[in-house]
Tab-separated table of C-alpha atoms in Angstrom:
chain	number	residue	atom	x	y	z
A	27	UNK	CA	102.962	95.234	163.576
A	28	UNK	CA	101.541	97.205	160.655
A	29	UNK	CA	99.870	95.776	157.582
A	30	UNK	CA	102.507	97.458	155.414
A	31	UNK	CA	105.301	95.722	157.356
A	32	UNK	CA	103.656	92.315	157.001
A	33	UNK	CA	103.272	92.721	153.231
A	34	UNK	CA	106.859	93.939	152.959
A	35	UNK	CA	108.145	90.878	154.817
A	36	UNK	CA	106.102	88.248	152.957
A	37	UNK	CA	107.049	89.891	149.669
A	38	UNK	CA	105.441	90.535	146.315
A	39	UNK	CA	105.481	86.805	145.549
A	40	UNK	CA	102.388	86.756	147.761
A	41	UNK	CA	100.700	90.150	147.492
A	42	UNK	CA	101.058	93.862	146.846
A	43	UNK	CA	98.324	96.444	147.349
A	44	UNK	CA	98.729	98.878	144.479
A	45	UNK	CA	95.528	100.070	142.820
A	46	UNK	CA	94.142	96.643	143.568
A	47	UNK	CA	95.076	93.244	144.920
A	48	UNK	CA	98.203	92.328	142.947
A	49	UNK	CA	98.820	88.680	143.762
A	50	UNK	CA	102.218	87.197	142.951
A	51	UNK	CA	102.762	83.552	141.931
A	52	UNK	CA	102.336	82.225	145.472
A	53	UNK	CA	99.515	84.642	146.256
A	54	UNK	CA	97.552	83.498	143.216
A	55	UNK	CA	97.695	79.927	144.451
A	56	UNK	CA	96.643	81.057	147.929
A	57	UNK	CA	93.655	82.968	146.540
A	58	UNK	CA	92.725	80.045	144.301
A	59	UNK	CA	92.778	77.674	147.294
A	60	UNK	CA	90.601	80.058	149.327
A	61	UNK	CA	88.115	80.273	146.446
A	62	UNK	CA	88.054	76.505	145.946
A	63	UNK	CA	87.333	75.869	149.632
A	64	UNK	CA	84.685	78.604	149.670
A	65	UNK	CA	83.053	76.950	146.637
A	66	UNK	CA	83.161	73.508	148.239
A	67	UNK	CA	81.621	74.642	151.529
A	68	UNK	CA	79.129	77.192	150.185
A	69	UNK	CA	78.047	75.712	146.848
A	70	UNK	CA	78.703	71.965	146.944
A	71	UNK	CA	78.133	70.979	150.578
A	72	UNK	CA	74.935	72.776	151.750
A	73	UNK	CA	71.986	70.408	152.381
A	74	UNK	CA	69.881	72.362	149.849
A	75	UNK	CA	70.452	72.944	146.132
A	76	UNK	CA	72.797	75.788	145.192
A	77	UNK	CA	72.938	76.890	141.542
A	78	UNK	CA	75.617	78.998	139.858
A	79	UNK	CA	74.526	82.142	138.057
A	80	UNK	CA	75.906	85.297	136.530
A	81	UNK	CA	75.544	88.162	138.992
A	82	UNK	CA	73.178	89.996	136.624
A	83	UNK	CA	71.297	86.870	135.571
A	84	UNK	CA	69.368	86.063	138.740
A	85	UNK	CA	65.927	86.558	137.204
A	86	UNK	CA	66.784	84.226	134.323
A	87	UNK	CA	68.149	81.642	136.756
A	88	UNK	CA	65.010	81.835	138.905
A	89	UNK	CA	62.857	81.404	135.803
A	90	UNK	CA	64.847	78.353	134.739
A	91	UNK	CA	64.521	76.783	138.192
A	92	UNK	CA	60.756	77.305	138.133
A	93	UNK	CA	60.444	75.716	134.682
A	94	UNK	CA	62.455	72.607	135.574
A	95	UNK	CA	60.829	72.181	138.984
A	96	UNK	CA	63.992	72.818	140.997
A	97	UNK	CA	62.717	75.804	142.936
A	98	UNK	CA	61.726	74.017	146.121
A	99	UNK	CA	62.733	76.134	149.094
A	100	UNK	CA	65.264	76.554	150.449
A	101	UNK	CA	67.612	76.841	147.489
A	102	UNK	CA	70.594	79.035	146.776
A	103	UNK	CA	71.951	80.995	143.835
A	104	UNK	CA	75.719	81.543	143.876
A	105	UNK	CA	77.772	84.031	141.890
A	106	UNK	CA	81.375	85.168	141.690
A	107	UNK	CA	82.087	88.762	140.729
A	108	UNK	CA	84.544	91.630	140.913
A	109	UNK	CA	83.095	94.068	143.429
A	110	UNK	CA	83.882	97.775	143.521
A	111	UNK	CA	82.195	98.320	146.877
A	112	UNK	CA	84.558	99.661	149.529
A	113	UNK	CA	85.471	97.274	152.334
A	114	UNK	CA	87.803	98.055	155.256
A	115	UNK	CA	88.117	101.760	154.622
A	116	UNK	CA	88.659	102.364	158.346
A	117	UNK	CA	91.717	100.100	158.416
A	118	UNK	CA	93.214	100.978	155.039
A	119	UNK	CA	92.710	104.500	153.733
A	120	UNK	CA	93.290	103.396	150.135
A	121	UNK	CA	90.669	100.626	150.366
A	122	UNK	CA	88.189	102.565	148.231
A	123	UNK	CA	90.547	102.028	145.273
A	124	UNK	CA	90.666	98.259	145.698
A	125	UNK	CA	88.172	96.243	143.637
A	126	UNK	CA	87.960	92.764	145.077
A	127	UNK	CA	86.612	89.365	144.070
A	128	UNK	CA	83.627	88.181	146.094
A	129	UNK	CA	81.647	84.980	146.322
A	130	UNK	CA	77.958	85.534	147.025
A	131	UNK	CA	75.234	83.007	147.819
A	132	UNK	CA	71.611	84.167	147.900
A	133	UNK	CA	69.438	81.615	149.681
A	134	UNK	CA	65.701	81.749	148.987
A	135	UNK	CA	63.810	80.354	151.980
A	136	UNK	CA	60.271	80.263	153.279
A	137	UNK	CA	59.225	82.894	155.801
A	138	UNK	CA	58.891	80.177	158.449
A	139	UNK	CA	62.547	79.144	158.237
A	140	UNK	CA	64.229	82.389	157.151
A	141	UNK	CA	65.238	83.640	160.600
A	142	UNK	CA	66.507	80.254	161.738
A	143	UNK	CA	68.517	79.876	158.540
A	144	UNK	CA	70.040	83.327	159.093
A	145	UNK	CA	71.315	82.400	162.564
A	146	UNK	CA	72.483	78.975	161.414
A	147	UNK	CA	74.403	80.493	158.517
A	148	UNK	CA	76.131	82.922	160.890
A	149	UNK	CA	77.417	80.044	163.000
A	150	UNK	CA	78.500	78.014	159.972
A	151	UNK	CA	80.431	80.830	158.374
A	152	UNK	CA	82.218	81.866	161.580
A	153	UNK	CA	83.234	78.252	162.157
A	154	UNK	CA	84.556	78.109	158.576
A	155	UNK	CA	86.840	81.111	159.018
A	156	UNK	CA	88.052	79.906	162.402
A	157	UNK	CA	88.714	76.394	161.137
A	158	UNK	CA	91.632	77.534	158.973
A	159	UNK	CA	93.108	80.130	161.339
A	160	UNK	CA	96.134	79.825	163.609
A	161	UNK	CA	94.261	81.986	166.111
A	162	UNK	CA	90.577	81.113	165.641
A	163	UNK	CA	89.308	83.708	168.116
A	164	UNK	CA	90.525	86.548	165.916
A	165	UNK	CA	87.508	85.942	163.631
A	166	UNK	CA	84.549	87.554	165.380
A	167	UNK	CA	81.090	88.931	164.681
A	168	UNK	CA	80.717	92.676	164.427
A	169	UNK	CA	77.707	94.352	165.993
A	170	UNK	CA	74.488	93.562	164.118
A	171	UNK	CA	72.975	96.420	162.127
A	172	UNK	CA	69.947	97.212	159.981
A	173	UNK	CA	70.167	98.867	156.583
A	174	UNK	CA	66.355	99.001	156.360
A	175	UNK	CA	63.468	98.021	158.592
A	176	UNK	CA	63.303	94.567	157.012
A	177	UNK	CA	66.995	93.877	156.444
A	178	UNK	CA	69.407	92.795	159.173
A	179	UNK	CA	73.159	92.513	158.553
A	180	UNK	CA	75.987	90.993	160.546
A	181	UNK	CA	79.641	90.990	159.516
A	182	UNK	CA	82.544	88.677	160.268
A	183	UNK	CA	85.813	90.477	160.947
A	184	UNK	CA	89.397	89.378	161.529
A	185	UNK	CA	91.066	91.294	164.372
A	186	UNK	CA	94.765	92.177	164.179
A	187	UNK	CA	97.099	94.561	165.972
A	188	UNK	CA	96.826	96.986	163.039
A	189	UNK	CA	93.015	96.924	162.987
A	190	UNK	CA	90.088	94.875	161.711
A	191	UNK	CA	89.507	93.304	158.307
A	192	UNK	CA	85.949	92.652	157.166
A	193	UNK	CA	85.927	89.284	155.380
A	194	UNK	CA	82.248	88.347	155.088
A	195	UNK	CA	78.812	89.919	155.385
A	196	UNK	CA	75.605	87.981	156.100
A	197	UNK	CA	72.138	89.480	155.714
A	198	UNK	CA	68.494	88.550	156.262
A	199	UNK	CA	65.926	90.276	154.046
A	200	UNK	CA	62.182	89.946	154.605
A	201	UNK	CA	60.710	92.309	151.998
A	202	UNK	CA	62.187	90.516	148.992
A	203	UNK	CA	59.834	91.971	146.371
A	204	UNK	CA	61.910	95.147	146.464
A	205	UNK	CA	65.017	93.151	145.529
A	206	UNK	CA	63.463	91.688	142.388
A	207	UNK	CA	61.247	94.595	141.356
A	208	UNK	CA	63.359	95.305	138.241
A	209	UNK	CA	64.028	91.677	137.315
A	210	UNK	CA	60.634	90.538	135.969
A	211	UNK	CA	60.077	87.975	138.703
A	212	UNK	CA	56.410	87.242	139.383
A	213	UNK	CA	54.972	88.419	142.700
A	214	UNK	CA	53.405	85.005	143.200
A	215	UNK	CA	56.812	83.303	143.304
A	216	UNK	CA	57.941	85.739	146.011
A	217	UNK	CA	55.040	85.319	148.417
A	218	UNK	CA	56.100	84.329	151.953
A	219	UNK	CA	59.753	84.340	150.941
A	220	UNK	CA	62.811	85.472	152.894
A	221	UNK	CA	66.332	85.942	151.563
A	222	UNK	CA	69.489	85.002	153.476
A	223	UNK	CA	72.590	86.204	151.669
A	224	UNK	CA	76.238	85.708	152.565
A	225	UNK	CA	79.014	87.494	150.698
A	226	UNK	CA	82.667	86.615	151.285
A	227	UNK	CA	85.524	88.659	149.877
A	228	UNK	CA	88.024	86.160	148.531
A	229	UNK	CA	90.696	88.861	148.225
A	230	UNK	CA	90.254	90.379	151.684
A	231	UNK	CA	89.905	86.848	153.049
A	232	UNK	CA	93.206	85.817	151.462
A	233	UNK	CA	94.863	88.883	152.977
A	234	UNK	CA	93.391	88.046	156.392
A	235	UNK	CA	94.672	84.467	156.258
A	236	UNK	CA	98.080	85.735	155.110
A	237	UNK	CA	98.291	88.126	158.078
A	238	UNK	CA	97.018	85.379	160.378
A	239	UNK	CA	99.787	83.042	159.177
A	240	UNK	CA	102.569	85.620	159.421
A	241	UNK	CA	105.337	85.067	161.968
A	242	UNK	CA	107.890	87.926	162.318
A	243	UNK	CA	111.545	87.566	161.438
A	244	UNK	CA	113.483	85.526	163.976
A	245	UNK	CA	117.154	84.744	164.441
A	246	UNK	CA	117.309	83.360	160.906
A	247	UNK	CA	116.364	86.773	159.555
A	248	UNK	CA	113.405	85.507	157.543
A	249	UNK	CA	109.721	85.591	158.381
A	250	UNK	CA	107.508	82.530	158.244
A	251	UNK	CA	104.063	82.203	156.708
A	252	UNK	CA	102.392	79.333	158.563
A	253	UNK	CA	99.301	78.904	156.422
A	254	UNK	CA	96.844	76.089	156.960
A	255	UNK	CA	97.979	73.232	154.662
A	256	UNK	CA	94.775	73.534	152.617
A	257	UNK	CA	95.728	77.108	151.745
A	258	UNK	CA	99.469	76.610	151.240
A	259	UNK	CA	100.472	77.403	147.639
A	260	UNK	CA	102.627	74.264	147.645
A	261	UNK	CA	101.832	71.448	150.031
A	262	UNK	CA	105.039	69.410	149.626
A	263	UNK	CA	108.595	70.251	148.613
A	264	UNK	CA	111.121	67.684	147.407
A	265	UNK	CA	114.718	68.471	148.290
A	266	UNK	CA	117.872	66.783	146.990
A	267	UNK	CA	121.165	67.525	148.713
A	268	UNK	CA	123.374	69.774	146.618
A	269	UNK	CA	126.446	67.557	147.063
A	270	UNK	CA	127.290	65.875	143.760
A	271	UNK	CA	128.347	62.236	144.067
A	272	UNK	CA	128.043	58.902	142.275
A	273	UNK	CA	124.485	58.471	143.548
A	274	UNK	CA	123.196	61.909	142.480
A	275	UNK	CA	121.475	60.641	139.326
A	276	UNK	CA	119.710	57.826	141.196
A	277	UNK	CA	118.530	60.220	143.903
A	278	UNK	CA	117.232	62.679	141.324
A	279	UNK	CA	115.307	59.957	139.502
A	280	UNK	CA	113.780	58.691	142.738
A	281	UNK	CA	112.851	62.213	143.773
A	282	UNK	CA	111.106	62.907	140.456
A	283	UNK	CA	109.270	59.588	140.738
A	284	UNK	CA	108.020	60.464	144.233
A	285	UNK	CA	107.113	63.963	143.091
A	286	UNK	CA	104.973	62.593	140.254
A	287	UNK	CA	103.422	60.038	142.614
A	288	UNK	CA	102.230	62.778	144.967
A	289	UNK	CA	101.153	65.059	142.112
A	290	UNK	CA	98.965	62.265	140.741
A	291	UNK	CA	96.856	62.646	143.898
A	292	UNK	CA	96.219	66.310	143.072
A	293	UNK	CA	98.614	67.618	145.723
A	294	UNK	CA	100.654	70.700	144.785
A	295	UNK	CA	104.405	70.064	144.924
A	296	UNK	CA	107.645	71.893	144.133
A	297	UNK	CA	111.154	70.530	143.529
A	298	UNK	CA	114.352	72.372	144.454
A	299	UNK	CA	117.971	71.735	145.384
A	300	UNK	CA	118.040	74.838	147.576
A	301	UNK	CA	117.075	74.732	151.241
A	302	UNK	CA	116.706	78.511	151.161
A	303	UNK	CA	114.272	78.079	148.277
A	304	UNK	CA	112.092	75.826	150.398
A	305	UNK	CA	112.002	78.429	153.156
A	306	UNK	CA	111.179	81.204	150.698
A	307	UNK	CA	108.347	79.200	149.145
A	308	UNK	CA	106.894	78.559	152.641
A	309	UNK	CA	106.336	74.846	151.942
A	310	UNK	CA	104.858	73.145	155.048
A	311	UNK	CA	106.266	69.654	154.327
A	312	UNK	CA	109.712	68.952	152.847
A	313	UNK	CA	110.800	65.487	151.676
A	314	UNK	CA	114.538	64.710	151.767
A	315	UNK	CA	115.998	61.987	149.548
A	316	UNK	CA	119.521	60.804	150.378
A	317	UNK	CA	121.694	57.699	150.075
A	318	UNK	CA	119.866	56.023	152.945
A	319	UNK	CA	116.651	56.304	150.947
A	320	UNK	CA	118.248	54.321	148.115
A	321	UNK	CA	119.131	51.544	150.558
A	322	UNK	CA	115.934	51.137	152.583
A	323	UNK	CA	113.249	53.275	150.896
A	324	UNK	CA	112.903	55.585	153.914
A	325	UNK	CA	112.587	59.336	153.361
A	326	UNK	CA	112.610	62.076	155.966
A	327	UNK	CA	109.583	64.369	155.909
A	328	UNK	CA	110.329	67.648	157.675
A	329	UNK	CA	107.632	69.968	158.951
A	330	UNK	CA	108.496	73.619	158.423
A	331	UNK	CA	105.975	74.511	161.116
A	332	UNK	CA	107.428	72.334	163.889
A	333	UNK	CA	111.007	71.862	162.530
A	334	UNK	CA	110.626	68.146	163.360
A	335	UNK	CA	110.796	65.236	160.939
A	336	UNK	CA	109.291	61.792	160.587
A	337	UNK	CA	110.700	58.798	158.740
A	338	UNK	CA	108.266	57.495	156.129
A	339	UNK	CA	108.611	54.619	153.673
A	340	UNK	CA	108.144	55.675	150.062
A	341	UNK	CA	105.174	53.304	149.685
A	342	UNK	CA	103.353	55.239	152.428
A	343	UNK	CA	104.432	58.729	151.368
A	344	UNK	CA	101.308	59.699	149.427
A	345	UNK	CA	99.010	58.529	152.223
A	346	UNK	CA	101.123	60.341	154.821
A	347	UNK	CA	101.177	63.608	152.887
A	348	UNK	CA	97.436	63.467	152.175
A	349	UNK	CA	96.659	63.025	155.867
A	350	UNK	CA	98.791	66.055	156.768
A	351	UNK	CA	97.260	68.290	154.108
A	352	UNK	CA	93.608	67.697	155.045
């Protein structure tokens, strides 16, 4: 299966590669979810402080941290930027034309803990990529390399039948004075300091997860995109039968009520009367409201991934959906 075929099947609603990553309406939500989870794991959750900074404002950020007494090591400085560096040129010949959004965290650590932090960060980041994959083993370390005597680099790649996609690069730098030589950072503040930096491409990562989730066309003639629920553009779909009857208005009102109930918990939803629409939107959970629901409050929640359903009372729907999306 080629990359071009996968993108053709999933459609431009997710992604096109034309002079850049052109995300469609569903692809934008996918990329946003990838970025939000990257931010949560790499900026919010580390056991040390991580501060946001402009990519060209590191010296100013370091100065601010020193002034307010927040520069105790280790600490991290995170930045989001549009990178023009070429990734995955071996897999995609046009890759040099593709600017991509990256999330970078530069961790300033003492010399005594720098190496250990480097190895720990490798394990953490590989586990992160594998956690959200249908085939965790496809995310692997590339062979370690050195760009200079004092800088070691190791990459995380996703392996597919069409080739490999680099999704993250992790480095350990010992001679950090060279990094800050043009940024007016005092030599004293850089004594006995190591830098561990991890840079994830949110665009290439989104593409990797999209390819990982892709299931070829079956008997139905449509492909499936079985994304992890945390990455799914829409977590829950609400479906009303198209048959018009005396109860249609009541069912529609109940459906909209349930939709708003789930939305209030911050869960992305979509409403449609078309079953084909649900399949096209690749919604993992679909809630059906019918006449039985009006009688006993029971809805059927179908899983698009397993094609099985469970009966859930409307009072438990939000809790049920939340547990399936985490």
